[in-house]
PDB file of C-alpha atoms in Angstrom:
ATOM      1  CA  UNK A  18       5.416 -12.100 -10.070  1.00 57.00           C
ATOM      2  CA  UNK A  19       5.072  -8.443  -9.079  1.00 51.00           C
ATOM      3  CA  UNK A  20       3.113  -6.218 -11.428  1.00 57.00           C
ATOM      4  CA  UNK A  21       4.363  -2.644 -11.811  1.00 58.00           C
ATOM      5  CA  UNK A  22       1.433  -0.386 -12.594  1.00 57.00           C
ATOM      6  CA  UNK A  23       3.338   2.917 -12.375  1.00 56.00           C
ATOM      7  CA  UNK A  24       7.103   2.983 -12.769  1.00 62.00           C
ATOM      8  CA  UNK A  25       9.397   5.569 -11.319  1.00 65.00           C
ATOM      9  CA  UNK A  26      12.587   6.170  -9.437  1.00 68.00           C
ATOM     10  CA  UNK A  27      12.588   7.730  -6.001  1.00 70.00           C
ATOM     11  CA  UNK A  28      15.879   8.665  -4.313  1.00 64.00           C
ATOM     12  CA  UNK A  29      16.502   7.819  -0.659  1.00 66.00           C
ATOM     13  CA  UNK A  30      14.995   8.370   1.780  1.00 69.00           C
ATOM     14  CA  UNK A  31      11.939   7.097  -0.072  1.00 82.00           C
ATOM     15  CA  UNK A  32       8.906   5.995   1.913  1.00 87.00           C
ATOM     16  CA  UNK A  33       7.402   2.607   1.037  1.00 89.00           C
ATOM     17  CA  UNK A  34       3.738   2.022   1.877  1.00 92.00           C
ATOM     18  CA  UNK A  35       2.949  -1.718   1.990  1.00 93.00           C
ATOM     19  CA  UNK A  36      -0.574  -3.087   2.158  1.00 92.00           C
ATOM     20  CA  UNK A  37      -1.039  -6.824   2.795  1.00 94.00           C
ATOM     21  CA  UNK A  38      -4.587  -8.123   2.369  1.00 95.00           C
ATOM     22  CA  UNK A  39      -6.737 -11.198   2.455  1.00 96.00           C
ATOM     23  CA  UNK A  40      -9.953 -10.524   0.578  1.00 97.00           C
ATOM     24  CA  UNK A  41     -13.462 -11.861   1.090  1.00 97.00           C
ATOM     25  CA  UNK A  42     -14.506 -14.543  -1.423  1.00 95.00           C
ATOM     26  CA  UNK A  43     -16.806 -12.184  -3.366  1.00 94.00           C
ATOM     27  CA  UNK A  44     -14.154  -9.477  -3.863  1.00 97.00           C
ATOM     28  CA  UNK A  45     -13.997  -8.175  -7.465  1.00 97.00           C
ATOM     29  CA  UNK A  46     -10.192  -8.372  -7.631  1.00 95.00           C
ATOM     30  CA  UNK A  47      -9.692  -6.974 -11.136  1.00 94.00           C
ATOM     31  CA  UNK A  48     -11.846  -3.960 -10.287  1.00 96.00           C
ATOM     32  CA  UNK A  49     -10.064  -3.389  -6.969  1.00 96.00           C
ATOM     33  CA  UNK A  50      -6.575  -3.679  -8.459  1.00 95.00           C
ATOM     34  CA  UNK A  51      -7.398  -1.311 -11.332  1.00 94.00           C
ATOM     35  CA  UNK A  52      -9.071   1.099  -8.908  1.00 96.00           C
ATOM     36  CA  UNK A  53      -6.038   1.137  -6.640  1.00 95.00           C
ATOM     37  CA  UNK A  54      -3.663   1.572  -9.584  1.00 94.00           C
ATOM     38  CA  UNK A  55      -5.897   4.338 -10.938  1.00 95.00           C
ATOM     39  CA  UNK A  56      -5.197   6.443  -7.862  1.00 96.00           C
ATOM     40  CA  UNK A  57      -1.680   6.998  -9.259  1.00 94.00           C
ATOM     41  CA  UNK A  58      -3.279   8.906 -12.161  1.00 95.00           C
ATOM     42  CA  UNK A  59      -4.984  11.410  -9.851  1.00 96.00           C
ATOM     43  CA  UNK A  60      -2.562  11.558  -6.903  1.00 97.00           C
ATOM     44  CA  UNK A  61       0.839  12.615  -8.278  1.00 95.00           C
ATOM     45  CA  UNK A  62       2.582  11.943  -4.966  1.00 95.00           C
ATOM     46  CA  UNK A  63       2.277   8.205  -5.764  1.00 94.00           C
ATOM     47  CA  UNK A  64       5.670   7.870  -7.471  1.00 92.00           C
ATOM     48  CA  UNK A  65       5.574   4.079  -7.966  1.00 90.00           C
ATOM     49  CA  UNK A  66       2.724   1.583  -7.569  1.00 92.00           C
ATOM     50  CA  UNK A  67       3.088  -2.193  -7.801  1.00 91.00           C
ATOM     51  CA  UNK A  68       1.379  -5.277  -6.499  1.00 92.00           C
ATOM     52  CA  UNK A  69       1.777  -9.031  -6.342  1.00 92.00           C
ATOM     53  CA  UNK A  70      -0.264 -12.118  -5.551  1.00 92.00           C
ATOM     54  CA  UNK A  71       0.950 -14.092  -2.541  1.00 92.00           C
ATOM     55  CA  UNK A  72       0.710 -17.751  -1.588  1.00 92.00           C
ATOM     56  CA  UNK A  73      -1.755 -17.626   1.343  1.00 92.00           C
ATOM     57  CA  UNK A  74      -0.279 -20.777   2.907  1.00 93.00           C
ATOM     58  CA  UNK A  75       3.177 -19.196   2.996  1.00 91.00           C
ATOM     59  CA  UNK A  76       2.012 -15.719   4.055  1.00 89.00           C
ATOM     60  CA  UNK A  77      -0.312 -16.269   7.036  1.00 91.00           C
ATOM     61  CA  UNK A  78      -3.399 -16.118   4.826  1.00 92.00           C
ATOM     62  CA  UNK A  79      -2.560 -12.905   3.001  1.00 94.00           C
ATOM     63  CA  UNK A  80      -3.317 -13.092  -0.729  1.00 95.00           C
ATOM     64  CA  UNK A  81      -2.026  -9.796  -2.123  1.00 95.00           C
ATOM     65  CA  UNK A  82       0.587  -7.184  -1.377  1.00 94.00           C
ATOM     66  CA  UNK A  83       0.405  -3.641  -2.761  1.00 95.00           C
ATOM     67  CA  UNK A  84       3.314  -1.209  -2.541  1.00 93.00           C
ATOM     68  CA  UNK A  85       3.286   2.517  -3.201  1.00 94.00           C
ATOM     69  CA  UNK A  86       6.512   4.525  -3.112  1.00 92.00           C
ATOM     70  CA  UNK A  87       6.529   8.167  -2.031  1.00 93.00           C
ATOM     71  CA  UNK A  88       9.375  10.694  -1.971  1.00 90.00           C
ATOM     72  CA  UNK A  89       8.771  11.369   1.725  1.00 88.00           C
ATOM     73  CA  UNK A  90       6.266  11.195   4.583  1.00 88.00           C
ATOM     74  CA  UNK A  91       4.676  14.505   3.582  1.00 92.00           C
ATOM     75  CA  UNK A  92       3.773  13.070   0.169  1.00 94.00           C
ATOM     76  CA  UNK A  93       2.330   9.965   1.861  1.00 93.00           C
ATOM     77  CA  UNK A  94       0.242  12.232   4.090  1.00 93.00           C
ATOM     78  CA  UNK A  95      -1.109  14.098   1.033  1.00 96.00           C
ATOM     79  CA  UNK A  96      -2.067  10.722  -0.453  1.00 96.00           C
ATOM     80  CA  UNK A  97      -3.789   9.559   2.747  1.00 95.00           C
ATOM     81  CA  UNK A  98      -5.801  12.800   2.991  1.00 96.00           C
ATOM     82  CA  UNK A  99      -6.697  12.932  -0.711  1.00 97.00           C
ATOM     83  CA  UNK A 100     -10.478  12.600  -1.285  1.00 98.00           C
ATOM     84  CA  UNK A 101     -10.001   9.975  -4.025  1.00 97.00           C
ATOM     85  CA  UNK A 102      -7.903   7.837  -1.653  1.00 96.00           C
ATOM     86  CA  UNK A 103     -10.530   8.172   1.079  1.00 96.00           C
ATOM     87  CA  UNK A 104     -13.287   7.170  -1.345  1.00 97.00           C
ATOM     88  CA  UNK A 105     -11.334   4.176  -2.639  1.00 97.00           C
ATOM     89  CA  UNK A 106     -10.237   3.059   0.845  1.00 95.00           C
ATOM     90  CA  UNK A 107     -13.858   2.964   1.991  1.00 96.00           C
ATOM     91  CA  UNK A 108     -14.718   0.836  -1.063  1.00 97.00           C
ATOM     92  CA  UNK A 109     -11.822  -1.655  -0.861  1.00 96.00           C
ATOM     93  CA  UNK A 110     -12.071  -2.096   2.915  1.00 95.00           C
ATOM     94  CA  UNK A 111     -15.567  -3.517   2.417  1.00 96.00           C
ATOM     95  CA  UNK A 112     -13.964  -6.500   0.651  1.00 97.00           C
ATOM     96  CA  UNK A 113     -11.091  -7.082   3.079  1.00 96.00           C
ATOM     97  CA  UNK A 114     -11.091  -9.965   5.516  1.00 96.00           C
ATOM     98  CA  UNK A 115      -7.601  -9.374   6.978  1.00 94.00           C
ATOM     99  CA  UNK A 116      -5.161  -6.479   6.600  1.00 93.00           C
ATOM    100  CA  UNK A 117      -1.756  -5.192   7.660  1.00 91.00           C
ATOM    101  CA  UNK A 118      -0.378  -1.865   6.472  1.00 91.00           C
ATOM    102  CA  UNK A 119       3.259  -0.988   7.005  1.00 87.00           C
ATOM    103  CA  UNK A 120       5.227   2.115   6.077  1.00 86.00           C
ATOM    104  CA  UNK A 121       8.992   2.234   6.058  1.00 82.00           C
ATOM    105  CA  UNK A 122      11.809   4.420   4.813  1.00 76.00           C
ATOM    106  CA  UNK A 123      14.678   3.065   2.789  1.00 66.00           C
ATOM    107  CA  UNK A 124      17.018   4.714   5.285  1.00 62.00           C
ATOM    108  CA  UNK A 125      16.512   7.193   8.094  1.00 58.00           C
ATOM    109  CA  UNK A 126      17.630  10.647   6.925  1.00 59.00           C
ATOM    110  CA  UNK A 127      19.124  11.372  10.379  1.00 68.00           C
ATOM    111  CA  UNK A 128      21.242   8.297  11.125  1.00 67.00           C
ATOM    112  CA  UNK A 129      21.077   6.088   8.024  1.00 64.00           C
ATOM    113  CA  UNK A 130      19.303   3.234   9.810  1.00 63.00           C
ATOM    114  CA  UNK A 131      16.128   1.569   8.546  1.00 57.00           C
ATOM    115  CA  UNK A 132      13.030   2.885  10.298  1.00 56.00           C
ATOM    116  CA  UNK A 133       9.593   1.250  10.252  1.00 54.00           C
ATOM    117  CA  UNK A 134       6.113   2.046  11.497  1.00 54.00           C
ATOM    118  CA  UNK A 135       3.626  -0.815  11.446  1.00 49.00           C
ATOM    119  CA  UNK A 136      -0.083  -0.208  11.188  1.00 52.00           C
ATOM    120  CA  UNK A 137      -2.678  -2.896  11.834  1.00 49.00           C
ATOM    121  CA  UNK A 138      -6.321  -2.264  11.116  1.00 51.00           C
ATOM    122  CA  UNK A 139      -5.629   1.427  10.572  1.00 50.00           C
ATOM    123  CA  UNK A 140      -4.073   2.033  14.002  1.00 48.00           C
ATOM    124  CA  UNK A 141      -0.326   2.532  14.567  1.00 46.00           C
ATOM    125  CA  UNK A 142       1.507  -0.140  16.543  1.00 43.00           C
ATOM    126  CA  UNK A 143       4.766   1.136  18.085  1.00 39.00           C
TER     127      UNK A 143
END
């Protein structure tokens, strides 16, 4: 079941930042989850933060999904550049075995269609 750590409502076109991860066996999951959720307390652009545990056999080995909702891409960019995010990203990435990050808008503000940008290993894939 998904766990909502910060609730909120974001009108379209909201940007959803998804983070799928498989962690190394020694990963301190409670610490990592609380650390990630704690970013919402210091980065106000994080409008909603939730996560869920996945079935690795049904999700190509991924164990967790984290989703942060932003009002727009500019707010996501503030989050990505924030020093607390950078510090936490360096910490959590040390425990990650496999990762996919994907950002998408609910609807494109120009034509109403769904738009997605996939990022693997920190590099955009178009």
